[in-house]
Structure formats: structure tokens, C-alpha cells
């Protein structure tokens, strides 16, 4: 899937001109400035109306400043994140629907065990996909000076998804605005989202869409079918594209190997 962000010419700094801030008082002014930029990039009235309804997400800022688990040792991280449970449940998921997982592996070349490990790590196999308002979370992070440039692109993507009807002003997700079973940021939905169940829309709260999109993400990032994915092997670099935290990357690789057996 061609990236809508790239197709519209949204370069790395194109959406970062609105005045960022580090607390709530400047958020309303930022929204007005960002709305003008979004309109210039082709966002329609539905997306602009949704932006106007957003509110400053203090919970998101608190979470962004307090990601302690990524500083744990690998053993501690695996313990805290419930690796043994993810592996045990992941093996059951694989055994209960082998045809589904085999079809994904045949199409994208990504082992089912890797997809299942990511699914378990991200949302406990869909058990909790987040309770934060997606648009407020992603808009707050776009406004926040810490990573404004990065999240501004995803905020624009979220507004485009509203225009398409794929996201609503009330859509909920994770603290950083991620959506669905494997927690895609909005820009990645536009770039890598796949209609896995063939119903004509990409919905990351649908398991088929989410797993096909995750497999497509990894394949488009350079996954080599049949190559290894442990640290030092070719596909470990692709797992690194999924999440920037080293301890997370190693955990996914190790859990996937255990699920595969």
C-alpha cells in the first residue's frame, strides 16, 4: 500500500510549524494553527471538526514521561510483561487456528509465532486495546515539544482516517494514540494497513485486518522469508523497526521462538 503521507508530500518537518508547548494552556492555540496546516495538506471538514473536539490528554503526557519498563533487564522485563503466559496462550492460539496463521505466513513470509508474540505483548491478544481517546492523545503528543515533529505526522494521518470513516472522534486506543490488536499508530495504518477480511475497510480492531497489517508492516520493512529473527540474524533488524526499545525487541524474538517450539 502506498503511503498516503508520502503521496501527499508530507515531509519530515511539514507538520511541525504549529507552536508546541509543554503544558495545557497553549493547546487551544496550537489546535487552531495545526488545523490550518492540516487543511493545507488536504484534511477535510470531518477531520478538522474532530481536531476541534480534542482535549489536552494529561494521562498521555504522564505515560510518555514514565516508561520505566524499557529500562529493566531482559529477565525483569520478561517477568513484568508476563512472557510465560504470553507463550502458553500463544501456543494455544497457533494450535486453534492453524489455517489462518499459515495463510498469513504464506502470503507475507512472516512466521505466525512472531505475529502472535507481538499480539500478546501489545494487547494481551486483544484483551485490552486501550481506553484513551485516540485523537486527543495523538494531538497532545503532536503539540508537546518533546516529539512534536514525529507525532505531528501521525496526527495528520489520524485526521485523514477520520475523513475516510476509519477513525471516529470517539475512537479509543493506547496512551500514545495507537489503535487495534497490535497498536498501530495512525500513520502506519495509512502506510501498511491491510483489509484482511475483505470487507472493504481497514479496521485494526478486527483480528484479520490487524494480523495482515502487522505481517505487511514487517514484510515491507524488509522481512526475509525463511531467515532467522533472533539477535544477530537478518530479521532481527526488522523486529527493531517495530519497537525502538532493545529489551522489547529481544523479548519478542525469544517469545516467538518459544511459541514456535
GROMACS .gro file of N, CA and C in nm, residues 36-173:
model
  414
   36UNK      N    1  -0.504   2.480   1.042
   36UNK     CA    2  -0.472   2.547   0.916
   36UNK      C    3  -0.373   2.464   0.835
   37UNK      N    4  -0.274   2.407   0.902
   37UNK     CA    5  -0.177   2.324   0.832
   37UNK      C    6  -0.242   2.196   0.779
   38UNK      N    7  -0.331   2.138   0.860
   38UNK     CA    8  -0.399   2.015   0.819
   38UNK      C    9  -0.486   2.040   0.697
   39UNK      N   10  -0.557   2.152   0.696
   39UNK     CA   11  -0.641   2.185   0.581
   39UNK      C   12  -0.556   2.201   0.456
   40UNK      N   13  -0.439   2.262   0.472
   40UNK     CA   14  -0.349   2.281   0.358
   40UNK      C   15  -0.297   2.148   0.305
   41UNK      N   16  -0.293   2.047   0.390
   41UNK     CA   17  -0.246   1.913   0.350
   41UNK      C   18  -0.360   1.826   0.299
   42UNK      N   19  -0.481   1.882   0.292
   42UNK     CA   20  -0.592   1.807   0.234
   42UNK      C   21  -0.688   1.746   0.332
   43UNK      N   22  -0.673   1.772   0.461
   43UNK     CA   23  -0.768   1.720   0.559
   43UNK      C   24  -0.902   1.792   0.540
   44UNK      N   25  -1.011   1.715   0.540
   44UNK     CA   26  -1.143   1.770   0.516
   44UNK      C   27  -1.213   1.818   0.642
   45UNK      N   28  -1.338   1.856   0.625
   45UNK     CA   29  -1.412   1.916   0.736
   45UNK      C   30  -1.435   1.818   0.850
   46UNK      N   31  -1.457   1.691   0.818
   46UNK     CA   32  -1.478   1.593   0.925
   46UNK      C   33  -1.355   1.584   1.014
   47UNK      N   34  -1.237   1.579   0.951
   47UNK     CA   35  -1.114   1.572   1.029
   47UNK      C   36  -1.089   1.698   1.109
   48UNK      N   37  -1.118   1.812   1.050
   48UNK     CA   38  -1.098   1.939   1.120
   48UNK      C   39  -1.194   1.952   1.238
   49UNK      N   40  -1.318   1.908   1.219
   49UNK     CA   41  -1.414   1.911   1.330
   49UNK      C   42  -1.369   1.820   1.443
   50UNK      N   43  -1.314   1.705   1.408
   50UNK     CA   44  -1.266   1.612   1.510
   50UNK      C   45  -1.149   1.672   1.587
   51UNK      N   46  -1.060   1.741   1.517
   51UNK     CA   47  -0.948   1.808   1.584
   51UNK      C   48  -1.000   1.912   1.683
   52UNK      N   49  -1.100   1.986   1.643
   52UNK     CA   50  -1.156   2.090   1.730
   52UNK      C   51  -1.212   2.033   1.859
   53UNK      N   52  -1.255   1.906   1.853
   53UNK     CA   53  -1.316   1.844   1.972
   53UNK      C   54  -1.214   1.783   2.067
   54UNK      N   55  -1.089   1.779   2.029
   54UNK     CA   56  -0.989   1.715   2.114
   54UNK      C   57  -0.960   1.799   2.237
   55UNK      N   58  -0.913   1.731   2.341
   55UNK     CA   59  -0.874   1.798   2.464
   55UNK      C   60  -0.734   1.753   2.504
   56UNK      N   61  -0.668   1.834   2.582
   56UNK     CA   62  -0.532   1.803   2.627
   56UNK      C   63  -0.535   1.677   2.713
   57UNK      N   64  -0.453   1.578   2.676
   57UNK     CA   65  -0.455   1.447   2.741
   57UNK      C   66  -0.341   1.437   2.842
   58UNK      N   67  -0.369   1.477   2.964
   58UNK     CA   68  -0.265   1.475   3.066
   58UNK      C   69  -0.217   1.333   3.096
   59UNK      N   70  -0.308   1.237   3.091
   59UNK     CA   71  -0.268   1.097   3.115
   59UNK      C   72  -0.165   1.051   3.014
   60UNK      N   73  -0.181   1.095   2.890
   60UNK     CA   74  -0.085   1.058   2.786
   60UNK      C   75   0.052   1.118   2.816
   61UNK      N   76   0.054   1.244   2.855
   61UNK     CA   77   0.182   1.308   2.889
   61UNK      C   78   0.247   1.238   3.007
   62UNK      N   79   0.168   1.202   3.108
   62UNK     CA   80   0.223   1.131   3.224
   62UNK      C   81   0.285   0.998   3.181
   63UNK      N   82   0.214   0.926   3.093
   63UNK     CA   83   0.265   0.797   3.047
   63UNK      C   84   0.391   0.814   2.963
   64UNK      N   85   0.394   0.919   2.883
   64UNK     CA   86   0.510   0.943   2.797
   64UNK      C   87   0.636   0.974   2.877
   65UNK      N   88   0.617   1.030   2.995
   65UNK     CA   89   0.730   1.066   3.079
   65UNK      C   90   0.772   0.954   3.174
   66UNK      N   91   0.698   0.842   3.172
   66UNK     CA   92   0.718   0.740   3.275
   66UNK      C   93   0.718   0.600   3.215
   67UNK      N   94   0.803   0.574   3.117
   67UNK     CA   95   0.810   0.443   3.053
   67UNK      C   96   0.925   0.362   3.115
   68UNK      N   97   0.907   0.329   3.242
   68UNK     CA   98   1.015   0.267   3.319
   68UNK      C   99   1.049   0.127   3.274
   69UNK      N  100   0.950   0.053   3.224
   69UNK     CA  101   0.974  -0.089   3.197
   69UNK      C  102   1.081  -0.110   3.092
   70UNK      N  103   1.100  -0.013   3.003
   70UNK     CA  104   1.200  -0.030   2.898
   70UNK      C  105   1.342  -0.017   2.953
   71UNK      N  106   1.355   0.022   3.079
   71UNK     CA  107   1.486   0.030   3.141
   71UNK      C  108   1.520  -0.094   3.223
   72UNK      N  109   1.429  -0.192   3.227
   72UNK     CA  110   1.453  -0.315   3.301
   72UNK      C  111   1.557  -0.402   3.229
   73UNK      N  112   1.615  -0.494   3.304
   73UNK     CA  113   1.694  -0.600   3.241
   73UNK      C  114   1.598  -0.688   3.161
   74UNK      N  115   1.653  -0.768   3.070
   74UNK     CA  116   1.568  -0.854   2.988
   74UNK      C  117   1.488  -0.951   3.074
   75UNK      N  118   1.552  -1.013   3.172
   75UNK     CA  119   1.481  -1.108   3.258
   75UNK      C  120   1.367  -1.040   3.334
   76UNK      N  121   1.394  -0.921   3.386
   76UNK     CA  122   1.291  -0.848   3.459
   76UNK      C  123   1.178  -0.807   3.366
   77UNK      N  124   1.213  -0.762   3.248
   77UNK     CA  125   1.111  -0.721   3.151
   77UNK      C  126   1.021  -0.839   3.114
   78UNK      N  127   1.080  -0.955   3.088
   78UNK     CA  128   1.002  -1.074   3.055
   78UNK      C  129   0.909  -1.112   3.169
   79UNK      N  130   0.958  -1.097   3.291
   79UNK     CA  131   0.875  -1.129   3.407
   79UNK      C  132   0.759  -1.031   3.421
   80UNK      N  133   0.790  -0.902   3.413
   80UNK     CA  134   0.688  -0.799   3.432
   80UNK      C  135   0.582  -0.806   3.322
   81UNK      N  136   0.624  -0.835   3.200
   81UNK     CA  137   0.530  -0.839   3.088
   81UNK      C  138   0.459  -0.974   3.074
   82UNK      N  139   0.487  -1.068   3.162
   82UNK     CA  140   0.416  -1.196   3.161
   82UNK      C  141   0.451  -1.285   3.043
   83UNK      N  142   0.579  -1.300   3.017
   83UNK     CA  143   0.623  -1.375   2.899
   83UNK      C  144   0.575  -1.520   2.901
   84UNK      N  145   0.580  -1.584   3.016
   84UNK     CA  146   0.539  -1.725   3.022
   84UNK      C  147   0.392  -1.740   2.985
   85UNK      N  148   0.310  -1.648   3.031
   85UNK     CA  149   0.167  -1.652   2.998
   85UNK      C  150   0.145  -1.627   2.849
   86UNK      N  151   0.217  -1.529   2.794
   86UNK     CA  152   0.205  -1.499   2.651
   86UNK      C  153   0.244  -1.621   2.568
   87UNK      N  154   0.351  -1.688   2.606
   87UNK     CA  155   0.396  -1.806   2.532
   87UNK      C  156   0.291  -1.917   2.540
   88UNK      N  157   0.241  -1.944   2.660
   88UNK     CA  158   0.143  -2.051   2.677
   88UNK      C  159   0.015  -2.023   2.599
   89UNK      N  160  -0.035  -1.900   2.610
   89UNK     CA  161  -0.155  -1.864   2.536
   89UNK      C  162  -0.128  -1.858   2.386
   90UNK      N  163  -0.008  -1.813   2.350
   90UNK     CA  164   0.028  -1.804   2.209
   90UNK      C  165   0.031  -1.940   2.142
   91UNK      N  166   0.080  -2.041   2.212
   91UNK     CA  167   0.080  -2.175   2.155
   91UNK      C  168  -0.062  -2.224   2.131
   92UNK      N  169  -0.151  -2.190   2.222
   92UNK     CA  170  -0.292  -2.229   2.205
   92UNK      C  171  -0.355  -2.157   2.087
   93UNK      N  172  -0.321  -2.028   2.071
   93UNK     CA  173  -0.373  -1.951   1.957
   93UNK      C  174  -0.328  -2.014   1.825
   94UNK      N  175  -0.202  -2.051   1.821
   94UNK     CA  176  -0.147  -2.110   1.700
   94UNK      C  177  -0.214  -2.244   1.668
   95UNK      N  178  -0.235  -2.326   1.771
   95UNK     CA  179  -0.293  -2.459   1.750
   95UNK      C  180  -0.442  -2.453   1.718
   96UNK      N  181  -0.509  -2.349   1.766
   96UNK     CA  182  -0.655  -2.343   1.750
   96UNK      C  183  -0.698  -2.300   1.611
   97UNK      N  184  -0.611  -2.232   1.536
   97UNK     CA  185  -0.649  -2.182   1.404
   97UNK      C  186  -0.530  -2.186   1.309
   98UNK      N  187  -0.475  -2.305   1.285
   98UNK     CA  188  -0.351  -2.313   1.206
   98UNK      C  189  -0.367  -2.262   1.063
   99UNK      N  190  -0.484  -2.281   1.004
   99UNK     CA  191  -0.506  -2.236   0.867
   99UNK      C  192  -0.494  -2.086   0.852
  100UNK      N  193  -0.547  -2.013   0.949
  100UNK     CA  194  -0.540  -1.867   0.947
  100UNK      C  195  -0.395  -1.820   0.950
  101UNK      N  196  -0.318  -1.875   1.042
  101UNK     CA  197  -0.179  -1.833   1.057
  101UNK      C  198  -0.094  -1.876   0.939
  102UNK      N  199  -0.122  -1.996   0.886
  102UNK     CA  200  -0.045  -2.043   0.771
  102UNK      C  201  -0.071  -1.957   0.649
  103UNK      N  202  -0.194  -1.909   0.633
  103UNK     CA  203  -0.224  -1.824   0.518
  103UNK      C  204  -0.147  -1.694   0.524
  104UNK      N  205  -0.133  -1.639   0.644
  104UNK     CA  206  -0.056  -1.516   0.659
  104UNK      C  207   0.091  -1.541   0.630
  105UNK      N  208   0.143  -1.652   0.682
  105UNK     CA  209   0.285  -1.681   0.660
  105UNK      C  210   0.312  -1.706   0.512
  106UNK      N  211   0.217  -1.773   0.444
  106UNK     CA  212   0.235  -1.799   0.302
  106UNK      C  213   0.236  -1.670   0.221
  107UNK      N  214   0.151  -1.575   0.262
  107UNK     CA  215   0.140  -1.451   0.185
  107UNK      C  216   0.253  -1.354   0.212
  108UNK      N  217   0.294  -1.343   0.340
  108UNK     CA  218   0.390  -1.239   0.377
  108UNK      C  219   0.528  -1.292   0.416
  109UNK      N  220   0.538  -1.421   0.443
  109UNK     CA  221   0.667  -1.478   0.479
  109UNK      C  222   0.708  -1.458   0.623
  110UNK      N  223   0.618  -1.404   0.704
  110UNK     CA  224   0.648  -1.378   0.846
  110UNK      C  225   0.591  -1.494   0.929
  111UNK      N  226   0.673  -1.559   1.012
  111UNK     CA  227   0.623  -1.671   1.092
  111UNK      C  228   0.508  -1.630   1.184
  112UNK      N  229   0.412  -1.721   1.196
  112UNK     CA  230   0.298  -1.695   1.284
  112UNK      C  231   0.343  -1.665   1.426
  113UNK      N  232   0.448  -1.731   1.471
  113UNK     CA  233   0.493  -1.715   1.609
  113UNK      C  234   0.535  -1.571   1.638
  114UNK      N  235   0.593  -1.504   1.539
  114UNK     CA  236   0.633  -1.364   1.557
  114UNK      C  237   0.509  -1.275   1.568
  115UNK      N  238   0.413  -1.296   1.481
  115UNK     CA  239   0.289  -1.218   1.486
  115UNK      C  240   0.216  -1.241   1.617
  116UNK      N  241   0.213  -1.364   1.662
  116UNK     CA  242   0.144  -1.397   1.786
  116UNK      C  243   0.215  -1.335   1.906
  117UNK      N  244   0.348  -1.338   1.906
  117UNK     CA  245   0.423  -1.276   2.016
  117UNK      C  246   0.395  -1.126   2.023
  118UNK      N  247   0.392  -1.060   1.910
  118UNK     CA  248   0.360  -0.917   1.907
  118UNK      C  249   0.219  -0.893   1.957
  119UNK      N  250   0.124  -0.975   1.912
  119UNK     CA  251  -0.015  -0.961   1.955
  119UNK      C  252  -0.028  -0.975   2.107
  120UNK      N  253   0.041  -1.076   2.160
  120UNK     CA  254   0.036  -1.097   2.304
  120UNK      C  255   0.100  -0.985   2.382
  121UNK      N  256   0.213  -0.936   2.334
  121UNK     CA  257   0.283  -0.830   2.403
  121UNK      C  258   0.205  -0.699   2.399
  122UNK      N  259   0.148  -0.668   2.284
  122UNK     CA  260   0.085  -0.537   2.267
  122UNK      C  261  -0.047  -0.524   2.342
  123UNK      N  262  -0.133  -0.625   2.333
  123UNK     CA  263  -0.268  -0.608   2.390
  123UNK      C  264  -0.318  -0.731   2.465
  124UNK      N  265  -0.227  -0.824   2.500
  124UNK     CA  266  -0.275  -0.946   2.564
  124UNK      C  267  -0.375  -1.019   2.475
  125UNK      N  268  -0.340  -1.029   2.346
  125UNK     CA  269  -0.424  -1.096   2.246
  125UNK      C  270  -0.561  -1.028   2.232
  126UNK      N  271  -0.558  -0.897   2.235
  126UNK     CA  272  -0.681  -0.821   2.217
  126UNK      C  273  -0.760  -0.799   2.345
  127UNK      N  274  -0.706  -0.844   2.457
  127UNK     CA  275  -0.778  -0.830   2.583
  127UNK      C  276  -0.793  -0.686   2.629
  128UNK      N  277  -0.696  -0.602   2.594
  128UNK     CA  278  -0.705  -0.460   2.629
  128UNK      C  279  -0.636  -0.379   2.521
  129UNK      N  280  -0.716  -0.310   2.441
  129UNK     CA  281  -0.663  -0.231   2.331
  129UNK      C  282  -0.658  -0.082   2.363
  130UNK      N  283  -0.679  -0.047   2.489
  130UNK     CA  284  -0.664   0.091   2.532
  130UNK      C  285  -0.797   0.159   2.560
  131UNK      N  286  -0.790   0.259   2.646
  131UNK     CA  287  -0.912   0.334   2.683
  131UNK      C  288  -0.891   0.484   2.673
  132UNK      N  289  -0.791   0.527   2.594
  132UNK     CA  290  -0.765   0.669   2.575
  132UNK      C  291  -0.826   0.715   2.443
  133UNK      N  292  -0.877   0.837   2.442
  133UNK     CA  293  -0.928   0.892   2.317
  133UNK      C  294  -0.810   0.910   2.221
  134UNK      N  295  -0.818   0.844   2.106
  134UNK     CA  296  -0.705   0.840   2.014
  134UNK      C  297  -0.669   0.980   1.964
  135UNK      N  298  -0.768   1.056   1.923
  135UNK     CA  299  -0.740   1.187   1.864
  135UNK      C  300  -0.684   1.284   1.967
  136UNK      N  301  -0.737   1.281   2.089
  136UNK     CA  302  -0.683   1.368   2.192
  136UNK      C  303  -0.540   1.329   2.227
  137UNK      N  304  -0.515   1.197   2.236
  137UNK     CA  305  -0.380   1.151   2.271
  137UNK      C  306  -0.279   1.191   2.165
  138UNK      N  307  -0.311   1.163   2.040
  138UNK     CA  308  -0.214   1.189   1.934
  138UNK      C  309  -0.197   1.339   1.910
  139UNK      N  310  -0.304   1.416   1.929
  139UNK     CA  311  -0.294   1.562   1.914
  139UNK      C  312  -0.211   1.622   2.027
  140UNK      N  313  -0.228   1.571   2.147
  140UNK     CA  314  -0.149   1.619   2.260
  140UNK      C  315  -0.001   1.595   2.238
  141UNK      N  316   0.033   1.477   2.186
  141UNK     CA  317   0.173   1.445   2.161
  141UNK      C  318   0.229   1.526   2.045
  142UNK      N  319   0.144   1.558   1.948
  142UNK     CA  320   0.189   1.645   1.839
  142UNK      C  321   0.215   1.786   1.890
  143UNK      N  322   0.138   1.830   1.985
  143UNK     CA  323   0.156   1.962   2.045
  143UNK      C  324   0.277   1.966   2.139
  144UNK      N  325   0.299   1.857   2.212
  144UNK     CA  326   0.406   1.851   2.312
  144UNK      C  327   0.542   1.865   2.244
  145UNK      N  328   0.626   1.952   2.298
  145UNK     CA  329   0.754   1.983   2.232
  145UNK      C  330   0.851   1.866   2.228
  146UNK      N  331   0.832   1.768   2.314
  146UNK     CA  332   0.930   1.659   2.326
  146UNK      C  333   0.949   1.584   2.194
  147UNK      N  334   0.839   1.548   2.126
  147UNK     CA  335   0.850   1.475   1.999
  147UNK      C  336   0.745   1.526   1.901
  148UNK      N  337   0.733   1.657   1.893
  148UNK     CA  338   0.627   1.717   1.812
  148UNK      C  339   0.638   1.679   1.665
  149UNK      N  340   0.757   1.681   1.611
  149UNK     CA  341   0.774   1.654   1.468
  149UNK      C  342   0.726   1.513   1.433
  150UNK      N  343   0.765   1.416   1.515
  150UNK     CA  344   0.725   1.277   1.490
  150UNK      C  345   0.573   1.260   1.499
  151UNK      N  346   0.513   1.308   1.606
  151UNK     CA  347   0.371   1.284   1.627
  151UNK      C  348   0.282   1.374   1.542
  152UNK      N  349   0.333   1.485   1.494
  152UNK     CA  350   0.252   1.569   1.407
  152UNK      C  351   0.211   1.495   1.281
  153UNK      N  352   0.302   1.415   1.227
  153UNK     CA  353   0.269   1.337   1.108
  153UNK      C  354   0.160   1.235   1.137
  154UNK      N  355   0.167   1.175   1.255
  154UNK     CA  356   0.064   1.078   1.291
  154UNK      C  357  -0.069   1.147   1.323
  155UNK      N  358  -0.063   1.268   1.376
  155UNK     CA  359  -0.187   1.342   1.400
  155UNK      C  360  -0.255   1.375   1.267
  156UNK      N  361  -0.179   1.417   1.169
  156UNK     CA  362  -0.236   1.441   1.036
  156UNK      C  363  -0.298   1.314   0.980
  157UNK      N  364  -0.228   1.203   0.996
  157UNK     CA  365  -0.281   1.075   0.947
  157UNK      C  366  -0.412   1.041   1.017
  158UNK      N  367  -0.420   1.066   1.148
  158UNK     CA  368  -0.542   1.037   1.222
  158UNK      C  369  -0.660   1.118   1.168
  159UNK      N  370  -0.635   1.244   1.135
  159UNK     CA  371  -0.742   1.328   1.080
  159UNK      C  372  -0.783   1.278   0.942
  160UNK      N  373  -0.688   1.231   0.862
  160UNK     CA  374  -0.722   1.172   0.732
  160UNK      C  375  -0.807   1.047   0.749
  161UNK      N  376  -0.776   0.968   0.851
  161UNK     CA  377  -0.855   0.848   0.878
  161UNK      C  378  -0.996   0.883   0.921
  162UNK      N  379  -1.011   0.995   0.992
  162UNK     CA  380  -1.146   1.043   1.025
  162UNK      C  381  -1.222   1.077   0.898
  163UNK      N  382  -1.156   1.146   0.807
  163UNK     CA  383  -1.220   1.179   0.679
  163UNK      C  384  -1.268   1.054   0.606
  164UNK      N  385  -1.191   0.947   0.619
  164UNK     CA  386  -1.225   0.821   0.550
  164UNK      C  387  -1.332   0.740   0.623
  165UNK      N  388  -1.359   0.777   0.748
  165UNK     CA  389  -1.453   0.699   0.828
  165UNK      C  390  -1.390   0.582   0.899
  166UNK      N  391  -1.257   0.570   0.895
  166UNK     CA  392  -1.188   0.460   0.960
  166UNK      C  393  -1.165   0.486   1.108
  167UNK      N  394  -1.164   0.612   1.148
  167UNK     CA  395  -1.150   0.654   1.287
  167UNK      C  396  -1.259   0.756   1.314
  168UNK      N  397  -1.312   0.752   1.435
  168UNK     CA  398  -1.415   0.849   1.473
  168UNK      C  399  -1.363   0.937   1.585
  169UNK      N  400  -1.431   1.050   1.611
  169UNK     CA  401  -1.387   1.135   1.723
  169UNK      C  402  -1.387   1.062   1.856
  170UNK      N  403  -1.463   0.955   1.867
  170UNK     CA  404  -1.470   0.880   1.992
  170UNK      C  405  -1.385   0.755   1.996
  171UNK      N  406  -1.307   0.729   1.893
  171UNK     CA  407  -1.225   0.607   1.889
  171UNK      C  408  -1.127   0.603   2.005
  172UNK      N  409  -1.112   0.486   2.065
  172UNK     CA  410  -1.020   0.470   2.178
  172UNK      C  411  -0.906   0.378   2.140
  173UNK      N  412  -0.793   0.401   2.208
  173UNK     CA  413  -0.674   0.321   2.185
  173UNK      C  414  -0.579   0.338   2.301
   0.00000   0.00000   0.00000
